[in-house]
Amino acid sequence: MPHDSLLRYSHEFRVAYHQTDGQRRVHHSNYLNFFEEARVEMLRAGGVRYKDLEDSGRLLVVTEMNVQYHAAAEFDDYLRLDVAVTEIRKVRLRHHYQVFRDQTLITSADSTIACVDAEGRPKKLPPKFLELASQLGQ
């Protein structure tokens, strides 16, 4: 999957030993960290630094995560995580994730991310995000 502004991104990485459980397989909780890293890198590739969002009074918080585990990834595997924005609303983003080892689907997931202020109240996404909604047909 190509890097395509803030809508699609491919993140490649190698599984570290500390990310595995006693069977040397990736512990299920680490996939949430992988997804977050990919979202942050997707923003950076699109010219948006997460720190700048925070400095503007916006926080992106996960409100929903649905993960399906299809196969096991193990220590030292080289993985590709494809992330795509599937929906953009005034205060909400939805992402779809797929993790592959070569052509084998390891994990897929969907998340909902809300934009809030420091007190947790909904806050509009920056204009750059809202402009992208038209590219998704919204």
Tab-separated table of N, CA and C in Angstrom:
chain	number	residue	atom	x	y	z
A	1	MET	N	0.856	-1.173	0.000
A	1	MET	CA	0.000	0.000	0.000
A	1	MET	C	0.899	1.233	0.000
A	2	PRO	N	0.684	2.163	-0.895
A	2	PRO	CA	1.545	3.349	-0.972
A	2	PRO	C	1.225	4.352	0.129
A	3	HIS	N	2.172	5.239	0.370
A	3	HIS	CA	1.903	6.370	1.254
A	3	HIS	C	1.053	7.342	0.449
A	4	ASP	N	-0.118	7.670	0.929
A	4	ASP	CA	-1.053	8.510	0.190
A	4	ASP	C	-1.601	9.564	1.142
A	5	SER	N	-0.819	10.611	1.364
A	5	SER	CA	-1.145	11.704	2.286
A	5	SER	C	-1.613	11.141	3.619
A	6	LEU	N	-2.751	11.596	4.080
A	6	LEU	CA	-3.244	11.180	5.391
A	6	LEU	C	-4.293	10.082	5.296
A	7	LEU	N	-4.456	9.470	4.136
A	7	LEU	CA	-5.513	8.478	3.976
A	7	LEU	C	-5.027	7.036	4.030
A	8	ARG	N	-3.819	6.771	3.557
A	8	ARG	CA	-3.294	5.398	3.551
A	8	ARG	C	-1.803	5.429	3.857
A	9	TYR	N	-1.357	4.400	4.558
A	9	TYR	CA	0.057	4.353	4.921
A	9	TYR	C	0.463	2.903	5.153
A	10	SER	N	1.693	2.586	4.821
A	10	SER	CA	2.278	1.272	5.087
A	10	SER	C	3.444	1.453	6.040
A	11	HIS	N	3.431	0.712	7.121
A	11	HIS	CA	4.455	0.809	8.163
A	11	HIS	C	5.110	-0.560	8.300
A	12	GLU	N	6.422	-0.636	8.089
A	12	GLU	CA	7.130	-1.911	8.187
A	12	GLU	C	8.026	-1.914	9.418
A	13	PHE	N	8.102	-3.069	10.056
A	13	PHE	CA	8.892	-3.177	11.279
A	13	PHE	C	9.216	-4.642	11.560
A	14	ARG	N	10.198	-4.844	12.415
A	14	ARG	CA	10.587	-6.192	12.840
A	14	ARG	C	10.107	-6.398	14.276
A	15	VAL	N	9.588	-7.583	14.567
A	15	VAL	CA	9.101	-7.896	15.905
A	15	VAL	C	10.290	-8.039	16.853
A	16	ALA	N	10.270	-7.252	17.913
A	16	ALA	CA	11.317	-7.307	18.938
A	16	ALA	C	10.982	-8.389	19.970
A	17	TYR	N	12.004	-8.889	20.622
A	17	TYR	CA	11.804	-9.958	21.601
A	17	TYR	C	10.856	-9.522	22.719
A	18	HIS	N	10.985	-8.274	23.178
A	18	HIS	CA	10.149	-7.813	24.295
A	18	HIS	C	8.672	-7.682	23.913
A	19	GLN	N	8.347	-7.808	22.645
A	19	GLN	CA	6.953	-7.734	22.202
A	19	GLN	C	6.284	-9.107	22.162
A	20	THR	N	7.028	-10.125	22.578
A	20	THR	CA	6.503	-11.486	22.506
A	20	THR	C	6.157	-12.019	23.893
A	21	ASP	N	5.401	-13.122	23.875
A	21	ASP	CA	5.030	-13.783	25.124
A	21	ASP	C	5.961	-14.972	25.365
A	22	GLY	N	5.605	-15.858	26.268
A	22	GLY	CA	6.439	-17.006	26.604
A	22	GLY	C	6.621	-17.995	25.463
A	23	GLN	N	5.773	-17.920	24.451
A	23	GLN	CA	5.886	-18.804	23.291
A	23	GLN	C	6.605	-18.128	22.128
A	24	ARG	N	7.179	-16.949	22.388
A	24	ARG	CA	7.902	-16.148	21.388
A	24	ARG	C	6.980	-15.640	20.278
A	25	ARG	N	5.708	-15.562	20.570
A	25	ARG	CA	4.740	-14.996	19.629
A	25	ARG	C	4.368	-13.600	20.111
A	26	VAL	N	3.997	-12.741	19.181
A	26	VAL	CA	3.612	-11.381	19.569
A	26	VAL	C	2.431	-11.460	20.533
A	27	HIS	N	2.588	-10.836	21.690
A	27	HIS	CA	1.487	-10.780	22.652
A	27	HIS	C	0.372	-9.937	22.050
A	28	HIS	N	-0.856	-10.397	22.213
A	28	HIS	CA	-1.991	-9.731	21.562
A	28	HIS	C	-2.083	-8.241	21.885
A	29	SER	N	-1.701	-7.836	23.076
A	29	SER	CA	-1.815	-6.422	23.453
A	29	SER	C	-0.879	-5.524	22.649
A	30	ASN	N	0.199	-6.073	22.125
A	30	ASN	CA	1.157	-5.256	21.379
A	30	ASN	C	0.616	-4.768	20.047
A	31	TYR	N	-0.391	-5.440	19.511
A	31	TYR	CA	-0.954	-4.967	18.245
A	31	TYR	C	-1.552	-3.569	18.398
A	32	LEU	N	-2.102	-3.263	19.569
A	32	LEU	CA	-2.643	-1.916	19.792
A	32	LEU	C	-1.532	-0.876	19.685
A	33	ASN	N	-0.350	-1.196	20.209
A	33	ASN	CA	0.797	-0.291	20.073
A	33	ASN	C	1.224	-0.167	18.617
A	34	PHE	N	1.232	-1.289	17.892
A	34	PHE	CA	1.592	-1.241	16.472
A	34	PHE	C	0.642	-0.317	15.715
A	35	PHE	N	-0.663	-0.423	16.010
A	35	PHE	CA	-1.648	0.413	15.316
A	35	PHE	C	-1.416	1.890	15.616
A	36	GLU	N	-1.138	2.199	16.878
A	36	GLU	CA	-0.894	3.594	17.247
A	36	GLU	C	0.356	4.140	16.564
A	37	GLU	N	1.423	3.358	16.542
A	37	GLU	CA	2.646	3.800	15.865
A	37	GLU	C	2.377	4.080	14.390
A	38	ALA	N	1.601	3.223	13.750
A	38	ALA	CA	1.293	3.417	12.327
A	38	ALA	C	0.460	4.678	12.118
A	39	ARG	N	-0.504	4.940	13.018
A	39	ARG	CA	-1.313	6.167	12.885
A	39	ARG	C	-0.441	7.410	13.021
A	40	VAL	N	0.461	7.416	13.998
A	40	VAL	CA	1.340	8.571	14.207
A	40	VAL	C	2.252	8.767	13.003
A	41	GLU	N	2.803	7.683	12.470
A	41	GLU	CA	3.682	7.792	11.297
A	41	GLU	C	2.903	8.208	10.055
A	42	MET	N	1.652	7.780	9.939
A	42	MET	CA	0.819	8.204	8.816
A	42	MET	C	0.595	9.718	8.878
A	43	LEU	N	0.325	10.236	10.065
A	43	LEU	CA	0.173	11.685	10.228
A	43	LEU	C	1.450	12.405	9.815
A	44	ARG	N	2.588	11.903	10.313
A	44	ARG	CA	3.872	12.533	10.009
A	44	ARG	C	4.124	12.533	8.504
A	45	ALA	N	3.863	11.411	7.832
A	45	ALA	CA	4.070	11.319	6.382
A	45	ALA	C	3.159	12.285	5.632
A	46	GLY	N	2.008	12.597	6.226
A	46	GLY	CA	1.075	13.541	5.615
A	46	GLY	C	1.327	14.984	6.016
A	47	GLY	N	2.424	15.226	6.739
A	47	GLY	CA	2.779	16.592	7.104
A	47	GLY	C	2.154	17.093	8.388
A	48	VAL	N	1.617	16.185	9.201
A	48	VAL	CA	0.996	16.574	10.470
A	48	VAL	C	1.753	15.888	11.603
A	49	ARG	N	2.290	16.693	12.515
A	49	ARG	CA	2.946	16.124	13.697
A	49	ARG	C	1.919	16.027	14.818
A	50	TYR	N	1.870	14.876	15.467
A	50	TYR	CA	0.897	14.694	16.544
A	50	TYR	C	1.098	15.740	17.638
A	51	LYS	N	2.350	16.087	17.905
A	51	LYS	CA	2.643	17.111	18.910
A	51	LYS	C	1.978	18.437	18.545
A	52	ASP	N	1.948	18.770	17.252
A	52	ASP	CA	1.294	20.010	16.822
A	52	ASP	C	-0.212	19.951	17.066
A	53	LEU	N	-0.814	18.769	16.889
A	53	LEU	CA	-2.239	18.618	17.212
A	53	LEU	C	-2.466	18.888	18.693
A	54	GLU	N	-1.626	18.291	19.529
A	54	GLU	CA	-1.750	18.514	20.971
A	54	GLU	C	-1.562	19.982	21.315
A	55	ASP	N	-0.567	20.624	20.691
A	55	ASP	CA	-0.312	22.041	20.959
A	55	ASP	C	-1.483	22.917	20.540
A	56	SER	N	-2.292	22.450	19.577
A	56	SER	CA	-3.467	23.218	19.143
A	56	SER	C	-4.690	22.911	20.009
A	57	GLY	N	-4.488	22.110	21.067
A	57	GLY	CA	-5.588	21.802	21.973
A	57	GLY	C	-6.426	20.612	21.542
A	58	ARG	N	-5.906	19.813	20.632
A	58	ARG	CA	-6.643	18.644	20.144
A	58	ARG	C	-5.923	17.363	20.561
A	59	LEU	N	-6.701	16.421	21.060
A	59	LEU	CA	-6.194	15.094	21.377
A	59	LEU	C	-6.997	14.087	20.568
A	60	LEU	N	-6.333	13.087	20.036
A	60	LEU	CA	-7.014	12.018	19.306
A	60	LEU	C	-7.046	10.796	20.215
A	61	VAL	N	-8.246	10.406	20.643
A	61	VAL	CA	-8.389	9.309	21.596
A	61	VAL	C	-9.153	8.157	20.957
A	62	VAL	N	-8.724	6.952	21.275
A	62	VAL	CA	-9.398	5.757	20.772
A	62	VAL	C	-10.684	5.567	21.565
A	63	THR	N	-11.807	5.476	20.855
A	63	THR	CA	-13.087	5.226	21.515
A	63	THR	C	-13.615	3.827	21.225
A	64	GLU	N	-13.066	3.191	20.190
A	64	GLU	CA	-13.487	1.833	19.856
A	64	GLU	C	-12.366	1.137	19.093
A	65	MET	N	-12.151	-0.144	19.404
A	65	MET	CA	-11.145	-0.944	18.703
A	65	MET	C	-11.688	-2.364	18.583
A	66	ASN	N	-11.689	-2.882	17.364
A	66	ASN	CA	-12.137	-4.244	17.104
A	66	ASN	C	-11.008	-4.958	16.376
A	67	VAL	N	-10.450	-6.004	17.002
A	67	VAL	CA	-9.272	-6.688	16.464
A	67	VAL	C	-9.601	-8.155	16.196
A	68	GLN	N	-9.166	-8.645	15.042
A	68	GLN	CA	-9.293	-10.061	14.708
A	68	GLN	C	-7.881	-10.616	14.499
A	69	TYR	N	-7.604	-11.734	15.150
A	69	TYR	CA	-6.300	-12.383	15.035
A	69	TYR	C	-6.448	-13.587	14.105
A	70	HIS	N	-5.703	-13.582	13.002
A	70	HIS	CA	-5.833	-14.622	11.982
A	70	HIS	C	-4.694	-15.636	12.029
A	71	ALA	N	-3.517	-15.215	12.407
A	71	ALA	CA	-2.336	-16.078	12.479
A	71	ALA	C	-1.372	-15.455	13.480
A	72	ALA	N	-0.373	-16.207	13.880
A	72	ALA	CA	0.582	-15.710	14.874
A	72	ALA	C	1.800	-15.088	14.200
A	73	ALA	N	2.249	-13.981	14.767
A	73	ALA	CA	3.540	-13.398	14.385
A	73	ALA	C	4.510	-13.731	15.507
A	74	GLU	N	5.771	-13.910	15.143
A	74	GLU	CA	6.760	-14.352	16.112
A	74	GLU	C	7.956	-13.407	16.162
A	75	PHE	N	8.774	-13.624	17.181
A	75	PHE	CA	10.002	-12.858	17.334
A	75	PHE	C	10.790	-12.866	16.031
A	76	ASP	N	11.276	-11.698	15.647
A	76	ASP	CA	12.129	-11.462	14.489
A	76	ASP	C	11.395	-11.489	13.151
A	77	ASP	N	10.072	-11.695	13.161
A	77	ASP	CA	9.314	-11.589	11.907
A	77	ASP	C	9.371	-10.149	11.412
A	78	TYR	N	9.412	-9.989	10.107
A	78	TYR	CA	9.343	-8.661	9.496
A	78	TYR	C	7.913	-8.481	9.014
A	79	LEU	N	7.223	-7.475	9.541
A	79	LEU	CA	5.801	-7.283	9.286
A	79	LEU	C	5.539	-5.982	8.545
A	80	ARG	N	4.439	-5.972	7.811
A	80	ARG	CA	3.950	-4.758	7.160
A	80	ARG	C	2.551	-4.490	7.697
A	81	LEU	N	2.354	-3.283	8.195
A	81	LEU	CA	1.055	-2.874	8.709
A	81	LEU	C	0.495	-1.823	7.761
A	82	ASP	N	-0.608	-2.149	7.101
A	82	ASP	CA	-1.295	-1.199	6.229
A	82	ASP	C	-2.426	-0.568	7.019
A	83	VAL	N	-2.484	0.750	7.021
A	83	VAL	CA	-3.558	1.459	7.706
A	83	VAL	C	-4.213	2.401	6.712
A	84	ALA	N	-5.543	2.457	6.765
A	84	ALA	CA	-6.298	3.337	5.877
A	84	ALA	C	-7.387	4.044	6.676
A	85	VAL	N	-7.562	5.324	6.400
A	85	VAL	CA	-8.687	6.063	6.962
A	85	VAL	C	-9.910	5.689	6.138
A	86	THR	N	-10.956	5.225	6.800
A	86	THR	CA	-12.162	4.797	6.087
A	86	THR	C	-13.325	5.760	6.258
A	87	GLU	N	-13.228	6.649	7.241
A	87	GLU	CA	-14.301	7.622	7.454
A	87	GLU	C	-13.737	8.833	8.182
A	88	ILE	N	-14.194	10.005	7.779
A	88	ILE	CA	-13.839	11.247	8.463
A	88	ILE	C	-15.126	12.024	8.695
A	89	ARG	N	-15.408	12.324	9.942
A	89	ARG	CA	-16.537	13.173	10.325
A	89	ARG	C	-15.973	14.386	11.059
A	90	LYS	N	-16.821	15.273	11.491
A	90	LYS	CA	-16.341	16.519	12.112
A	90	LYS	C	-15.410	16.289	13.296
A	91	VAL	N	-15.721	15.299	14.129
A	91	VAL	CA	-14.911	15.066	15.330
A	91	VAL	C	-14.422	13.619	15.427
A	92	ARG	N	-14.516	12.858	14.324
A	92	ARG	CA	-14.225	11.430	14.408
A	92	ARG	C	-13.535	10.913	13.151
A	93	LEU	N	-12.616	9.983	13.357
A	93	LEU	CA	-11.942	9.265	12.268
A	93	LEU	C	-12.140	7.771	12.490
A	94	ARG	N	-12.240	7.031	11.393
A	94	ARG	CA	-12.225	5.565	11.481
A	94	ARG	C	-11.059	5.058	10.643
A	95	HIS	N	-10.378	4.048	11.174
A	95	HIS	CA	-9.231	3.442	10.495
A	95	HIS	C	-9.462	1.942	10.331
A	96	HIS	N	-8.873	1.393	9.269
A	96	HIS	CA	-8.830	-0.058	9.074
A	96	HIS	C	-7.364	-0.456	8.980
A	97	TYR	N	-7.009	-1.548	9.647
A	97	TYR	CA	-5.624	-2.009	9.714
A	97	TYR	C	-5.535	-3.453	9.230
A	98	GLN	N	-4.421	-3.771	8.570
A	98	GLN	CA	-4.095	-5.149	8.229
A	98	GLN	C	-2.599	-5.341	8.447
A	99	VAL	N	-2.251	-6.393	9.179
A	99	VAL	CA	-0.852	-6.719	9.435
A	99	VAL	C	-0.521	-7.988	8.650
A	100	PHE	N	0.565	-7.915	7.867
A	100	PHE	CA	0.988	-9.041	7.032
A	100	PHE	C	2.417	-9.453	7.355
A	101	ARG	N	2.674	-10.750	7.262
A	101	ARG	CA	4.022	-11.296	7.174
A	101	ARG	C	4.085	-11.886	5.769
A	102	ASP	N	4.883	-11.278	4.911
A	102	ASP	CA	4.865	-11.605	3.483
A	102	ASP	C	3.422	-11.435	2.992
A	103	GLN	N	2.796	-12.482	2.494
A	103	GLN	CA	1.412	-12.376	2.010
A	103	GLN	C	0.391	-12.923	3.008
A	104	THR	N	0.856	-13.358	4.169
A	104	THR	CA	-0.032	-13.945	5.170
A	104	THR	C	-0.641	-12.860	6.046
A	105	LEU	N	-1.974	-12.816	6.090
A	105	LEU	CA	-2.671	-11.874	6.961
A	105	LEU	C	-2.564	-12.372	8.399
A	106	ILE	N	-1.978	-11.544	9.252
A	106	ILE	CA	-1.774	-11.889	10.658
A	106	ILE	C	-2.916	-11.347	11.516
A	107	THR	N	-3.227	-10.080	11.335
A	107	THR	CA	-4.220	-9.399	12.160
A	107	THR	C	-4.926	-8.352	11.325
A	108	SER	N	-6.219	-8.164	11.583
A	108	SER	CA	-6.944	-7.039	10.991
A	108	SER	C	-7.720	-6.358	12.112
A	109	ALA	N	-7.989	-5.079	11.924
A	109	ALA	CA	-8.659	-4.334	12.985
A	109	ALA	C	-9.327	-3.089	12.417
A	110	ASP	N	-10.254	-2.562	13.194
A	110	ASP	CA	-10.916	-1.294	12.889
A	110	ASP	C	-10.958	-0.482	14.168
A	111	SER	N	-10.762	0.822	14.028
A	111	SER	CA	-10.812	1.687	15.204
A	111	SER	C	-11.614	2.942	14.904
A	112	THR	N	-12.131	3.517	15.973
A	112	THR	CA	-12.755	4.833	15.926
A	112	THR	C	-11.932	5.734	16.831
A	113	ILE	N	-11.554	6.891	16.297
A	113	ILE	CA	-10.737	7.864	17.019
A	113	ILE	C	-11.540	9.160	17.107
A	114	ALA	N	-11.682	9.693	18.310
A	114	ALA	CA	-12.399	10.948	18.500
A	114	ALA	C	-11.408	12.072	18.764
A	115	CYS	N	-11.740	13.248	18.285
A	115	CYS	CA	-10.949	14.442	18.552
A	115	CYS	C	-11.605	15.172	19.722
A	116	VAL	N	-10.830	15.383	20.787
A	116	VAL	CA	-11.355	16.030	21.985
A	116	VAL	C	-10.382	17.100	22.465
A	117	ASP	N	-10.881	17.957	23.365
A	117	ASP	CA	-9.996	18.937	23.993
A	117	ASP	C	-9.430	18.328	25.278
A	118	ALA	N	-8.679	19.104	26.026
A	118	ALA	CA	-8.008	18.598	27.226
A	118	ALA	C	-8.987	18.122	28.298
A	119	GLU	N	-10.225	18.620	28.249
A	119	GLU	CA	-11.241	18.195	29.214
A	119	GLU	C	-12.063	17.022	28.695
A	120	GLY	N	-11.733	16.529	27.510
A	120	GLY	CA	-12.452	15.389	26.949
A	120	GLY	C	-13.707	15.746	26.177
A	121	ARG	N	-13.915	17.032	25.923
A	121	ARG	CA	-15.085	17.455	25.143
A	121	ARG	C	-14.769	17.357	23.656
A	122	PRO	N	-15.761	16.972	22.839
A	122	PRO	CA	-15.531	16.883	21.388
A	122	PRO	C	-15.019	18.203	20.823
A	123	LYS	N	-14.068	18.105	19.907
A	123	LYS	CA	-13.495	19.274	19.245
A	123	LYS	C	-13.341	18.930	17.772
A	124	LYS	N	-13.643	19.890	16.904
A	124	LYS	CA	-13.537	19.644	15.464
A	124	LYS	C	-12.124	19.247	15.075
A	125	LEU	N	-12.056	18.308	14.136
A	125	LEU	CA	-10.766	17.957	13.551
A	125	LEU	C	-10.208	19.165	12.807
A	126	PRO	N	-8.901	19.257	12.642
A	126	PRO	CA	-8.317	20.362	11.878
A	126	PRO	C	-8.850	20.371	10.440
A	127	PRO	N	-8.897	21.547	9.814
A	127	PRO	CA	-9.412	21.661	8.441
A	127	PRO	C	-8.752	20.697	7.459
A	128	LYS	N	-7.455	20.442	7.622
A	128	LYS	CA	-6.755	19.536	6.700
A	128	LYS	C	-7.415	18.160	6.676
A	129	PHE	N	-7.869	17.683	7.824
A	129	PHE	CA	-8.545	16.385	7.899
A	129	PHE	C	-9.912	16.453	7.226
A	130	LEU	N	-10.642	17.509	7.519
A	130	LEU	CA	-11.994	17.629	6.977
A	130	LEU	C	-11.980	17.751	5.461
A	131	GLU	N	-10.943	18.386	4.904
A	131	GLU	CA	-10.816	18.486	3.446
A	131	GLU	C	-10.633	17.113	2.808
A	132	LEU	N	-10.031	16.183	3.530
A	132	LEU	CA	-9.796	14.838	3.003
A	132	LEU	C	-11.075	14.017	2.897
A	133	ALA	N	-12.104	14.418	3.630
A	133	ALA	CA	-13.354	13.659	3.604
A	133	ALA	C	-13.904	13.539	2.189
A	134	SER	N	-13.721	14.572	1.373
A	134	SER	CA	-14.234	14.521	-0.003
A	134	SER	C	-13.530	13.436	-0.813
A	135	GLN	N	-12.257	13.155	-0.502
A	135	GLN	CA	-11.538	12.091	-1.206
A	135	GLN	C	-12.096	10.715	-0.855
A	136	LEU	N	-12.780	10.621	0.281
A	136	LEU	CA	-13.405	9.366	0.684
A	136	LEU	C	-14.859	9.302	0.230
A	137	GLY	N	-15.308	10.333	-0.491
A	137	GLY	CA	-16.684	10.368	-0.963
A	137	GLY	C	-17.680	10.717	0.123
A	138	GLN	N	-17.247	11.478	1.118
A	138	GLN	CA	-18.139	11.840	2.232
A	138	GLN	C	-18.476	13.315	2.184
